[in-house]
XYZ file of C-alpha atoms in Angstrom:
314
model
C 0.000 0.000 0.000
C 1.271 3.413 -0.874
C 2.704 5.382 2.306
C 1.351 8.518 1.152
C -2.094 6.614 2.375
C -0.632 7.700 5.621
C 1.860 9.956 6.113
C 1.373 13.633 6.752
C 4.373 15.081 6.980
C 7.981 14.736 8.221
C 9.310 17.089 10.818
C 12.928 17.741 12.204
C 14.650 19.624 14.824
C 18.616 19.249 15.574
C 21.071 22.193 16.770
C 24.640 21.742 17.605
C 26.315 22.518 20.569
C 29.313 24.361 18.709
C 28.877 25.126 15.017
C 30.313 23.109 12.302
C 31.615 20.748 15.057
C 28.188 18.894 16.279
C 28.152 15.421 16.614
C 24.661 14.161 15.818
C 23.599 13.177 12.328
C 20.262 12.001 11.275
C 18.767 10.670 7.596
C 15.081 10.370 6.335
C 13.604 8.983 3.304
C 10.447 7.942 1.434
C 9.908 5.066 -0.406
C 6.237 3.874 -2.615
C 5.742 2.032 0.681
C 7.740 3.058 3.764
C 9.157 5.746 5.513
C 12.535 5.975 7.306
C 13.764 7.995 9.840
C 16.982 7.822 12.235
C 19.544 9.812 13.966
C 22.912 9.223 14.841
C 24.676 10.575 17.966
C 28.433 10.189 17.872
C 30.330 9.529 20.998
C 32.447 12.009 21.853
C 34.198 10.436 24.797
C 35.209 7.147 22.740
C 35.308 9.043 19.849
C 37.647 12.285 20.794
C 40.658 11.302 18.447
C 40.708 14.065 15.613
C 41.646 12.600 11.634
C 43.710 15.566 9.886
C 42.254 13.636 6.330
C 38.886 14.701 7.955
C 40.029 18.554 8.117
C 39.909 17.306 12.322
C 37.230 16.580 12.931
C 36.678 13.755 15.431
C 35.811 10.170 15.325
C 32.508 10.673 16.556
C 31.538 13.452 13.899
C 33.077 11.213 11.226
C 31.167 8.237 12.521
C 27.913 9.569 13.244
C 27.339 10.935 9.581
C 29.311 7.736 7.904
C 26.258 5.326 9.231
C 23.637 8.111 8.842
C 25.203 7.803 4.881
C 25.066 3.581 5.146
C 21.387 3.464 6.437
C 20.367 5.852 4.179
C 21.993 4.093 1.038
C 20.539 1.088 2.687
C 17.126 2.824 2.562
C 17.284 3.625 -1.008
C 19.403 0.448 -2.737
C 16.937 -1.804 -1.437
C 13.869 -1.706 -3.803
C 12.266 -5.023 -2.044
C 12.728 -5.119 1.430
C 13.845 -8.483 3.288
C 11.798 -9.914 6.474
C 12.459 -7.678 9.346
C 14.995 -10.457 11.065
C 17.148 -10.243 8.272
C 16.952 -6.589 7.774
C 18.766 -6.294 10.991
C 22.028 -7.907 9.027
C 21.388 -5.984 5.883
C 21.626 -2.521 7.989
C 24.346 -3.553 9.512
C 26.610 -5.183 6.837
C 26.176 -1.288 5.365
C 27.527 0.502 8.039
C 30.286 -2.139 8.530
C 31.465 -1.382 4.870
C 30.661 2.429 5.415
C 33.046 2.565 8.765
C 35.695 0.341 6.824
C 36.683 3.235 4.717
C 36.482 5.686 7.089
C 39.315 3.022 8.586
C 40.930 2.856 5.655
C 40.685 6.300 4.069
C 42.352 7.702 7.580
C 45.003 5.192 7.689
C 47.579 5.863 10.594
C 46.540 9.709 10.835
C 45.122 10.819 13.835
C 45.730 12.459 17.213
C 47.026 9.306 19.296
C 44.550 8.802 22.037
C 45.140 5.370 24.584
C 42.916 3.734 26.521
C 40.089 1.089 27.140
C 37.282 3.532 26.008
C 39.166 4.731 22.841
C 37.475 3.601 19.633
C 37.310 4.321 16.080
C 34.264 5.944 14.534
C 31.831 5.061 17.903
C 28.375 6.555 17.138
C 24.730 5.387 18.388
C 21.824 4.676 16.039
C 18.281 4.865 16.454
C 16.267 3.664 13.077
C 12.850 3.520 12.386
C 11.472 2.281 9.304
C 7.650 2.356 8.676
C 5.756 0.072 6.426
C 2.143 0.986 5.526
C -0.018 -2.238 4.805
C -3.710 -3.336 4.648
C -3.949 -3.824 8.302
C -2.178 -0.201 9.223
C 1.441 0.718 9.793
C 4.331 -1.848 11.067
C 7.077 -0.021 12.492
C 10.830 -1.360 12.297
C 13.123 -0.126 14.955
C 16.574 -0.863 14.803
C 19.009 0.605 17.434
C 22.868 0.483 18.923
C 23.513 2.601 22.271
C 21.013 5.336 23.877
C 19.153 6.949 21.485
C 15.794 6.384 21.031
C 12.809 5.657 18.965
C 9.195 6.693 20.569
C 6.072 6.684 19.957
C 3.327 9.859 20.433
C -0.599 9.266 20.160
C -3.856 9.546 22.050
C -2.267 7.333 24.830
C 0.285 9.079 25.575
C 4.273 8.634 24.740
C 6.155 5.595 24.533
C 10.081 4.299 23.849
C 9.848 1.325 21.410
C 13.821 1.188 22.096
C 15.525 -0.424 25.213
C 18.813 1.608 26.151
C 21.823 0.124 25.843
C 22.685 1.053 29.773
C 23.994 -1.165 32.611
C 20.115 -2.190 34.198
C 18.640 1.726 34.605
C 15.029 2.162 33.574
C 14.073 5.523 31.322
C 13.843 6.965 34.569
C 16.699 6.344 36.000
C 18.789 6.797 33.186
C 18.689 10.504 33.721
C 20.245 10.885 36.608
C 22.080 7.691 37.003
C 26.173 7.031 35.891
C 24.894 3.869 33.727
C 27.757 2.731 31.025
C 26.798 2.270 27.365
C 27.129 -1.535 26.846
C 26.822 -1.437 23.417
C 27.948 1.338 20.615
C 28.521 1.528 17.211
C 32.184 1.293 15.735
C 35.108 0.549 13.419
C 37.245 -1.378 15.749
C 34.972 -3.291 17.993
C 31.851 -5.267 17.571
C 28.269 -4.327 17.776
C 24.689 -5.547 17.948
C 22.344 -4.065 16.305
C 19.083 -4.504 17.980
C 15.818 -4.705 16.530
C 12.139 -4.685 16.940
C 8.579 -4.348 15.330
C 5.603 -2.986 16.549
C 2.291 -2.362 14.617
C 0.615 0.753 14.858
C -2.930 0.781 15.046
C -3.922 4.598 15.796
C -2.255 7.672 14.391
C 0.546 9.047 15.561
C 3.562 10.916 15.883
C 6.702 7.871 15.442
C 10.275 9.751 15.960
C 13.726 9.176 16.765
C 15.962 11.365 18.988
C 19.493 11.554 20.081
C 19.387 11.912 24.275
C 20.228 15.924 24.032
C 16.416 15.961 23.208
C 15.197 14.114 26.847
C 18.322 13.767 28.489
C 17.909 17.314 30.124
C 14.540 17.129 31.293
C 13.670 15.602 34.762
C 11.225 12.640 33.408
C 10.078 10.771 30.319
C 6.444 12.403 31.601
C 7.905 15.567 31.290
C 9.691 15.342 28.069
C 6.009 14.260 27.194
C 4.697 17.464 28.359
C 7.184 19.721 26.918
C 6.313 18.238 23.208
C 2.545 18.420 23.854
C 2.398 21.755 25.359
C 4.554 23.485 21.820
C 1.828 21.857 19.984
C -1.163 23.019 22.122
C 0.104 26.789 21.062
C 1.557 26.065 17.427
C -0.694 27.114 15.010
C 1.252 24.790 12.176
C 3.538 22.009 12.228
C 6.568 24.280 11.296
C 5.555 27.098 14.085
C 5.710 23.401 16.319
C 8.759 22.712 15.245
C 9.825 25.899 15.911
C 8.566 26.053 19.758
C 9.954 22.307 20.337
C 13.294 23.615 18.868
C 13.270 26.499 20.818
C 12.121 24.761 24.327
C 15.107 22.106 24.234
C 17.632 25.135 23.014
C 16.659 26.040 26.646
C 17.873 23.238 28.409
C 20.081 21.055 26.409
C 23.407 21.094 27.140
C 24.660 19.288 24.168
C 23.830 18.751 20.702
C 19.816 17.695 19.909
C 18.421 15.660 16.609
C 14.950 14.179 16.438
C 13.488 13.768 13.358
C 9.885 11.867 13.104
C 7.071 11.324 11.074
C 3.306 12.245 11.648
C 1.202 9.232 10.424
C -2.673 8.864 10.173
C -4.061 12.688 11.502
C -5.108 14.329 7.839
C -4.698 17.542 9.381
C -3.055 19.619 11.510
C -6.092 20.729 13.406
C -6.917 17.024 13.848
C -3.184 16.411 15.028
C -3.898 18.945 17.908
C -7.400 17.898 18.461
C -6.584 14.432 18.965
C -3.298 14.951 21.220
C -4.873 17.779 23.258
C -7.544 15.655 24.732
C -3.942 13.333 25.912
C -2.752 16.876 26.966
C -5.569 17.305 29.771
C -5.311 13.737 31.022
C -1.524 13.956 31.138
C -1.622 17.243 33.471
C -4.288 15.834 34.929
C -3.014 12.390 35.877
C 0.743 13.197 36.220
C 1.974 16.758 35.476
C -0.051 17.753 38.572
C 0.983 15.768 40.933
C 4.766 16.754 40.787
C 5.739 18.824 43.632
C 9.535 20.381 41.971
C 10.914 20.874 46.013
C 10.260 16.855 46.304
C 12.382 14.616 44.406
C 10.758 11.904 45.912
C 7.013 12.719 43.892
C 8.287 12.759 40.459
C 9.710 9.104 41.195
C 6.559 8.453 42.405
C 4.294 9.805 39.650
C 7.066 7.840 37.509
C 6.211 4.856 38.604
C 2.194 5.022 37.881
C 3.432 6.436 34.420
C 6.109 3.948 33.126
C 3.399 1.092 32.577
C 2.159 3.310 29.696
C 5.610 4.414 28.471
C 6.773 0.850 27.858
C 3.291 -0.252 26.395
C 4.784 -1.785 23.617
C 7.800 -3.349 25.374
C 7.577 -7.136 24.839
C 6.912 -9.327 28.030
């Protein structure tokens, strides 16, 4: 079935911490019968040795934008689509011969930097590729590390993604020192997770590097923040433009998400649909976070997370 049966529109917001140097990268594309969207947050720690063949720049800016190139290639060479299992390998054969010749192509250059956490090209990768069919929309997520794909409709926002963190929830992943367990790179190996989930109701599906939520004090917040722009937005760019402009406010490092607005028609029937969410999400949660007691917002987390991982498998 044609995606355009669909989709609505596309949206992205990304800003980098220091200009010309930001680390994120992100892709999109549109096929006769899918949609793809991604983002790519290179690691900075990992990935701090600079390539004078790359006029400097770092690992992580070389690798983030390398595999945002491979999935997006991947995207367009592949005219009829393998079963989702095998997808998984075809994705990440791409970026394996994508971060080879960054290898290559930088040889022995490179500002020497030692140590256990040193790696070549390390970048995350949150994917999400949408397939509209007869029944309604089956989305694809594919991931390495902790950014994530999530979900937005009339029940409120989920994370189709499991972080790649030692054991912390959404929650605590915030505020906790949790090490990345698994990261994209040239010179160690990777898994590239997977999962599908069909989508029954429309929606908002996006992905998002963590300077989007990392900065906010809960995944009910970050919630909030996104529904409130579009309560005042009078179009999806003037949303765009208030989301952009909220996590400007508060990030402290570079921010990518890039999603895709499936199923609404309209605009009006976009804000219509995820106002009513709006009221029950002040309502329900919002409210009953008291910002001098730490203790509440774990508390209203915990009533909230059985929503937010909805679509988790048991």
């Amino acid at each position: 079935m044609p995606v355009y049966s669909a989709l609505d529109c596309i949206c992205h917001i990304a800003q980098e911490k220091i200009p010309t140097a930001g680390e994120d990268s992100y892709c999109y594309g549109i096929s006769e019968d899918s949609v793809l969207v991604a983002v790519f947050d290179g690691c900075g720690g990992s990935g701090a040795k600079k390539y004078p063949v790359y006029q400097e720049k770092t690992g992580a800016y070389m690798g983030a934008r390398a595999v945002a190139g491979a999935v997006l290639h991947w995207f367009a060479d592949e005219p009829h689509f393998l079963e989702h299992g095998r997808n998984s390998e075809a994705i990440k054969v791409a970026i394996g011969r994508s971060l080879t010749v960054c290898k290559e192509n930088a040889g022995s250059q490179g500002s020497k930097i030692r140590g256990s956490i040193s790696k070549e090209f390390p970048t995350t990768a949150a994917i999400a590729r949408c397939v509209v069919g007869a029944e309604g929309v089956c989305a694809e997520c594919y991931w390495a590390g902790d950014s994530r794909v999530y979900l937005l409709d009339e029940d409120g926002l989920a994370q189709l993604t499991a972080d790649d963190l030692d054991d912390l929830d959404a929650f605590e992943n915030l505020s906790g020192d949790g090490v990345m367990t698994n990261v994209i790179s040239a010179s160690k190996a990777f898994t590239l997770r997977s999962r599908s989930v069909g989508i029954r109701k429309p929606c908002i599906l996006f992905a998002a590097t963590d300077g989007c939520f990392g900065y906010i004090p809960s995944p009910m917040e970050f919630e909030g923040l996104l529904l409130e722009q579009l309560e005042n937005a009078r179009s999806l760019e003037e949303f765009e433009e208030k989301v952009h402009r909220e996590l400007a406010k508060v990030a402290g490092d570079d921010f990518t998400l890039v999603g895709v607005v499936l199923g609404f028609g309209t605009f009006p029937n976009l804000k219509r649909n995820l106002g009513e969410r709006l009221q029950r999400l002040r309502g329900h949660y919002l409210s009953a976070i008291d910002p001098e007691n730490p203790e509440s917002r774990r508390q209203v987390w915990n009533r909230y997370r059985r929503d937010y991982y909805r679509y988790y498998e048991k």
